[in-house]
Amino acid sequence: MTGLAVRRTLQALVVLVGVSIATFALVHLVPGDPVRLALGTRFDQGTYDALRARAGLDQPLVAQYFSWFGHALTGDLGVSFRSGDPVTLLILERLPATASLAGASILVALLIAVPLGTASALRPRSVLDGAGTVLSQIGISVPEFWMGIMLILVFAGTLGWFPAGGYVPLSEDPVGWVRSLVLPAVTTGLVSGSVLTRFTRSSVLEALSAEHVRTARAKGLGARAVLNWHVLRNALLPLVTVTGVQLAYLLSGVVVVEIVFAWPGLGQLALQSVQARDYPVLQGAVLLFALVFLVLNLVVDLLYSALDPRISA
């Protein structure tokens, strides 16, 4: 497993460098002058030149990239053109909201997907299987913004059980944190849960048809033991991959859900930086998203190796 971890880490570092180059190049291809947007309509040439020099925009692009990436390796992602705050600080301020939403959403998704997908696979072509297939298809097809609006209308507007939007930090009010988290987490969790349900069902069905499962049944092993020790263990492999991808997607910020629920997450930060042509914030956010995907892919590979040692061979 150590060799696998080293290989995957080296591959991730190469990918991260490639992503940083692509991000830097694409961001600088976006039309518009970020310095003019930051200064507004009234400024003199001296102020304009001074801000460009402070931001390093008067240097060649290659020099700008190496300066930015070198500082990024030390945790310094630059300073926002719009607010003047360090980009690292802006990201850290949004990270708790994004992590809370991602964690709660993936929990909701797994609580839906594992029981429903397993039950559907154990009773194929039954009423339960048909209902699970229909519900998962609806969850995948319905837009997140529409689902979020419907939940707000019912549970915030009509029943008044939860707030319609906003984020309450856990350190300030634990109960308020839970109440503010429920509706956005359910919105994203239903969509992710619908995807995971289909993968769980197909994985369990495939595992049920394996030869070692039929052998275990022929030897008289109980149905519960066969399910726990021979079916679910093998069905977990593809589910781990899809869950990792879904978690990385959620940690990268669900922009539509964040806008609907006024959630101050990383997705909104990235969107605002695009609108303001705030290069440092956008580059830092995209680099963080790439790092999240790479780290979670590494974790998934290691979990694969733990669940099936043949993979590390």
Coordinates of C-alpha atoms in Angstrom, one line a residue:
M1 CA 0.0 0.0 0.0
T2 CA 2.9 2.3 0.7
G3 CA 4.2 1.9 -2.9
L4 CA 0.7 2.6 -4.2
A5 CA 0.4 5.8 -2.1
V6 CA 3.8 7.1 -3.3
R7 CA 2.9 6.4 -7.0
R8 CA -0.5 8.1 -6.7
T9 CA 1.0 11.1 -4.8
L10 CA 3.6 11.7 -7.5
Q11 CA 0.9 11.4 -10.2
A12 CA -1.3 13.9 -8.3
L13 CA 1.6 16.4 -8.0
V14 CA 2.1 16.2 -11.8
V15 CA -1.6 16.7 -12.4
L16 CA -1.7 19.6 -10.0
V17 CA 1.1 21.4 -11.8
G18 CA -0.7 20.9 -15.1
V19 CA -4.0 22.2 -13.6
S20 CA -2.2 25.3 -12.2
I21 CA -0.8 26.1 -15.7
A22 CA -4.1 25.6 -17.4
T23 CA -5.9 27.6 -14.8
F24 CA -3.4 30.5 -14.9
A25 CA -3.6 30.6 -18.8
L26 CA -7.4 30.4 -19.0
V27 CA -7.9 33.1 -16.3
H28 CA -5.7 35.5 -18.1
L29 CA -7.6 34.9 -21.3
V30 CA -10.8 36.2 -19.7
P31 CA -11.5 39.6 -21.3
G32 CA -11.5 42.7 -19.1
D33 CA -9.0 44.6 -17.0
P34 CA -9.2 43.6 -13.4
V35 CA -7.3 46.7 -12.2
R36 CA -9.8 49.0 -13.9
L37 CA -12.7 47.0 -12.4
A38 CA -11.0 47.3 -8.9
L39 CA -10.4 51.0 -9.2
G40 CA -13.8 51.9 -10.6
T41 CA -14.4 54.8 -13.0
R42 CA -12.3 57.5 -11.2
F43 CA -8.6 57.0 -11.0
D44 CA -5.4 58.5 -12.3
Q45 CA -2.7 56.8 -14.4
G46 CA -0.3 56.7 -11.5
T47 CA -2.7 54.8 -9.2
Y48 CA -3.5 52.4 -12.1
D49 CA 0.2 51.7 -12.7
A50 CA 1.0 51.3 -9.0
L51 CA -1.8 48.7 -8.6
R52 CA -0.7 46.8 -11.7
A53 CA 2.9 46.8 -10.3
R54 CA 1.8 45.7 -6.9
A55 CA -0.3 42.8 -8.4
G56 CA 2.6 41.8 -10.7
L57 CA 0.6 42.3 -13.8
D58 CA 3.3 44.5 -15.4
Q59 CA 5.6 41.4 -15.6
P60 CA 5.6 38.8 -18.4
L61 CA 3.0 36.0 -18.1
V62 CA 5.7 33.3 -17.5
A63 CA 7.2 35.3 -14.7
Q64 CA 3.7 36.0 -13.2
Y65 CA 3.0 32.2 -13.2
F66 CA 6.2 31.2 -11.5
S67 CA 5.8 33.9 -8.9
W68 CA 2.2 32.9 -8.2
F69 CA 2.7 29.2 -8.1
G70 CA 5.9 29.5 -6.0
H71 CA 4.0 31.6 -3.4
A72 CA 1.0 29.2 -3.7
L73 CA 3.2 26.3 -2.6
T74 CA 3.9 28.2 0.7
G75 CA 0.1 28.8 1.2
D76 CA 0.3 32.4 -0.1
L77 CA -2.4 32.7 -2.9
G78 CA -2.0 36.5 -3.3
V79 CA -4.3 39.4 -2.5
S80 CA -7.8 40.0 -3.8
F81 CA -8.1 42.9 -6.3
R82 CA -11.6 43.7 -5.1
S83 CA -11.3 43.6 -1.3
G84 CA -7.6 43.8 -0.7
D85 CA -7.8 40.8 1.6
P86 CA -5.5 37.7 1.4
V87 CA -7.0 35.1 -0.9
T88 CA -6.1 32.3 1.6
L89 CA -8.1 34.2 4.3
L90 CA -11.1 34.6 2.0
I91 CA -11.0 30.8 1.2
L92 CA -10.6 29.8 4.9
E93 CA -13.6 32.0 5.8
R94 CA -15.8 30.2 3.3
L95 CA -14.4 26.7 4.0
P96 CA -16.5 25.8 7.1
A97 CA -19.8 26.6 5.3
T98 CA -18.7 24.5 2.3
A99 CA -17.4 21.6 4.4
S100 CA -20.6 21.6 6.5
L101 CA -22.8 21.4 3.4
A102 CA -20.7 18.8 1.7
G103 CA -20.5 16.5 4.8
A104 CA -24.2 16.8 5.6
S105 CA -25.1 16.2 1.9
I106 CA -23.1 13.1 1.5
L107 CA -24.5 11.7 4.7
V108 CA -28.0 12.3 3.4
A109 CA -27.1 10.7 0.1
L110 CA -25.6 7.6 1.7
L111 CA -28.6 7.2 4.1
I112 CA -30.8 7.1 1.0
A113 CA -28.6 5.2 -1.4
V114 CA -27.3 2.3 0.6
P115 CA -30.6 1.0 2.1
L116 CA -32.7 1.7 -1.0
G117 CA -30.1 0.4 -3.5
T118 CA -29.4 -2.7 -1.5
A119 CA -33.1 -3.5 -1.0
S120 CA -33.9 -2.9 -4.7
A121 CA -31.1 -5.3 -5.7
L122 CA -32.3 -8.0 -3.3
R123 CA -35.8 -7.8 -4.7
P124 CA -35.3 -7.2 -8.5
R125 CA -38.3 -6.4 -10.6
S126 CA -40.4 -6.0 -7.4
V127 CA -42.6 -3.1 -6.5
L128 CA -39.9 -1.8 -4.2
D129 CA -37.3 -2.0 -7.0
G130 CA -39.6 -0.2 -9.4
A131 CA -40.3 2.5 -6.9
G132 CA -36.6 3.0 -6.1
T133 CA -35.8 3.2 -9.8
V134 CA -38.5 5.8 -10.4
L135 CA -37.5 7.9 -7.3
S136 CA -33.8 7.9 -8.2
Q137 CA -34.6 8.9 -11.8
I138 CA -36.8 11.8 -10.5
G139 CA -34.0 12.9 -8.2
I140 CA -31.5 12.9 -11.0
S141 CA -33.8 14.7 -13.4
V142 CA -35.2 17.5 -11.2
P143 CA -33.0 20.6 -11.2
E144 CA -31.4 21.4 -7.9
F145 CA -32.6 25.0 -8.0
W146 CA -36.2 23.9 -8.4
M147 CA -36.0 21.4 -5.7
G148 CA -34.4 24.0 -3.4
I149 CA -37.2 26.5 -4.1
M150 CA -39.9 23.9 -3.4
L151 CA -38.3 22.9 -0.1
I152 CA -38.1 26.6 0.9
L153 CA -41.8 27.2 0.0
V154 CA -43.0 24.1 1.9
F155 CA -40.7 23.9 5.0
A156 CA -39.6 27.6 5.4
G157 CA -42.5 29.5 3.9
T158 CA -45.6 27.4 4.8
L159 CA -44.5 25.3 7.8
G160 CA -41.8 27.6 9.1
W161 CA -39.7 24.7 10.4
F162 CA -36.4 25.9 8.9
P163 CA -34.9 29.2 7.8
A164 CA -35.2 30.0 4.1
G165 CA -31.5 30.7 3.7
G166 CA -28.3 31.9 5.3
Y167 CA -25.5 30.2 7.3
V168 CA -25.1 30.1 11.0
P169 CA -21.6 29.0 12.2
L170 CA -21.4 26.0 14.5
S171 CA -19.3 27.9 17.0
E172 CA -22.0 30.6 17.4
D173 CA -25.2 28.5 17.6
P174 CA -25.1 24.7 17.2
V175 CA -28.9 24.5 16.9
G176 CA -29.0 27.3 14.4
W177 CA -26.2 25.7 12.5
V178 CA -28.2 22.4 12.2
R179 CA -31.5 24.3 11.2
S180 CA -29.7 26.4 8.5
L181 CA -28.1 23.2 7.1
V182 CA -31.1 21.0 6.7
L183 CA -32.7 22.4 3.6
P184 CA -29.6 22.9 1.4
A185 CA -28.2 19.5 2.6
V186 CA -31.4 17.7 1.7
T187 CA -31.5 19.5 -1.7
T188 CA -28.0 18.4 -2.7
G189 CA -28.2 15.1 -0.8
L190 CA -31.3 14.0 -2.7
V191 CA -29.6 14.5 -6.1
S192 CA -26.3 12.8 -5.0
G193 CA -28.4 10.0 -3.3
S194 CA -30.3 9.3 -6.5
V195 CA -27.0 8.8 -8.3
L196 CA -25.5 6.6 -5.6
T197 CA -28.7 4.6 -5.4
R198 CA -28.4 3.4 -9.0
F199 CA -24.7 2.5 -8.5
T200 CA -25.5 0.7 -5.3
R201 CA -28.2 -1.3 -6.9
S202 CA -26.1 -2.3 -9.9
S203 CA -23.1 -3.1 -7.7
V204 CA -25.1 -5.4 -5.3
L205 CA -26.7 -7.1 -8.3
E206 CA -23.3 -7.8 -9.8
A207 CA -22.0 -9.1 -6.5
L208 CA -25.0 -11.4 -6.0
S209 CA -24.4 -13.1 -9.3
A210 CA -20.7 -13.8 -8.5
E211 CA -19.6 -17.4 -8.2
H212 CA -18.2 -17.2 -4.7
V213 CA -21.6 -15.9 -3.5
R214 CA -23.4 -18.9 -5.1
T215 CA -20.7 -21.2 -3.5
A216 CA -21.3 -19.7 0.0
R217 CA -25.1 -20.2 -0.4
A218 CA -24.5 -23.8 -1.6
K219 CA -22.5 -24.5 1.6
G220 CA -25.5 -23.4 3.7
L221 CA -24.2 -20.0 4.8
G222 CA -27.1 -17.8 6.1
A223 CA -28.5 -15.1 4.0
R224 CA -27.4 -12.3 6.4
A225 CA -23.8 -13.7 6.5
V226 CA -23.7 -13.9 2.7
L227 CA -24.9 -10.4 2.4
N228 CA -22.5 -8.9 5.0
W229 CA -19.4 -10.8 4.2
H230 CA -19.6 -11.7 0.5
V231 CA -21.9 -9.2 -1.2
L232 CA -21.6 -5.8 0.4
R233 CA -17.8 -6.0 0.7
N234 CA -17.4 -6.4 -3.0
A235 CA -20.3 -4.0 -3.8
L236 CA -18.5 -1.3 -1.8
L237 CA -15.7 -0.9 -4.4
P238 CA -17.5 1.0 -7.1
L239 CA -19.6 2.8 -4.5
V240 CA -16.5 4.2 -2.9
T241 CA -15.4 5.7 -6.2
V242 CA -18.7 7.4 -6.9
T243 CA -19.0 8.6 -3.4
G244 CA -15.5 10.1 -3.6
V245 CA -16.4 11.9 -6.8
Q246 CA -19.7 13.2 -5.3
L247 CA -17.9 14.5 -2.2
A248 CA -15.3 16.2 -4.2
Y249 CA -18.0 17.9 -6.3
L250 CA -19.8 19.1 -3.2
L251 CA -16.6 20.3 -1.6
S252 CA -15.9 22.3 -4.7
G253 CA -19.0 24.4 -4.1
V254 CA -22.5 23.8 -5.4
V255 CA -23.0 27.2 -6.9
V256 CA -26.8 26.9 -7.7
V257 CA -27.7 25.6 -4.3
E258 CA -25.5 28.2 -2.6
I259 CA -27.3 31.0 -4.5
V260 CA -30.8 29.7 -3.8
F261 CA -30.0 29.4 -0.1
A262 CA -27.7 32.4 0.2
W263 CA -25.0 30.0 1.4
P264 CA -21.6 31.7 1.7
G265 CA -19.6 28.8 0.2
L266 CA -16.6 28.5 -2.1
G267 CA -18.9 28.2 -5.1
Q268 CA -20.2 31.7 -4.6
L269 CA -16.7 33.0 -4.0
A270 CA -15.5 31.6 -7.3
L271 CA -18.6 33.0 -9.1
Q272 CA -18.1 36.4 -7.6
S273 CA -14.4 36.4 -8.6
V274 CA -15.3 35.6 -12.2
Q275 CA -17.7 38.5 -12.3
A276 CA -15.2 40.9 -10.8
R277 CA -12.2 39.5 -12.9
D278 CA -10.5 38.9 -9.5
Y279 CA -7.6 36.8 -10.8
P280 CA -6.0 35.8 -7.5
V281 CA -9.2 34.7 -5.9
L282 CA -10.3 32.7 -9.0
Q283 CA -6.9 31.1 -9.4
G284 CA -6.8 30.2 -5.7
A285 CA -10.3 28.7 -5.7
V286 CA -9.7 26.6 -8.8
L287 CA -6.4 25.4 -7.5
L288 CA -8.1 24.4 -4.2
F289 CA -10.9 22.5 -6.2
A290 CA -8.2 20.6 -8.1
L291 CA -6.4 19.8 -4.9
V292 CA -9.6 18.5 -3.3
F293 CA -10.3 16.2 -6.2
L294 CA -6.7 14.9 -6.2
V295 CA -6.7 14.3 -2.5
L296 CA -10.0 12.5 -2.5
N297 CA -8.9 10.4 -5.5
L298 CA -5.8 9.4 -3.5
V299 CA -8.0 8.4 -0.5
V300 CA -10.3 6.4 -2.8
D301 CA -7.3 4.5 -4.3
L302 CA -6.1 3.7 -0.8
L303 CA -9.5 2.5 0.3
Y304 CA -9.7 0.4 -2.8
S305 CA -6.4 -1.2 -1.8
A306 CA -7.6 -1.9 1.7
L307 CA -10.9 -3.4 0.4
D308 CA -9.2 -5.4 -2.3
P309 CA -5.5 -6.1 -1.8
R310 CA -5.2 -7.3 -5.4
I311 CA -5.4 -3.7 -6.7
S312 CA -2.1 -2.7 -5.0
A313 CA -0.3 -5.6 -6.6

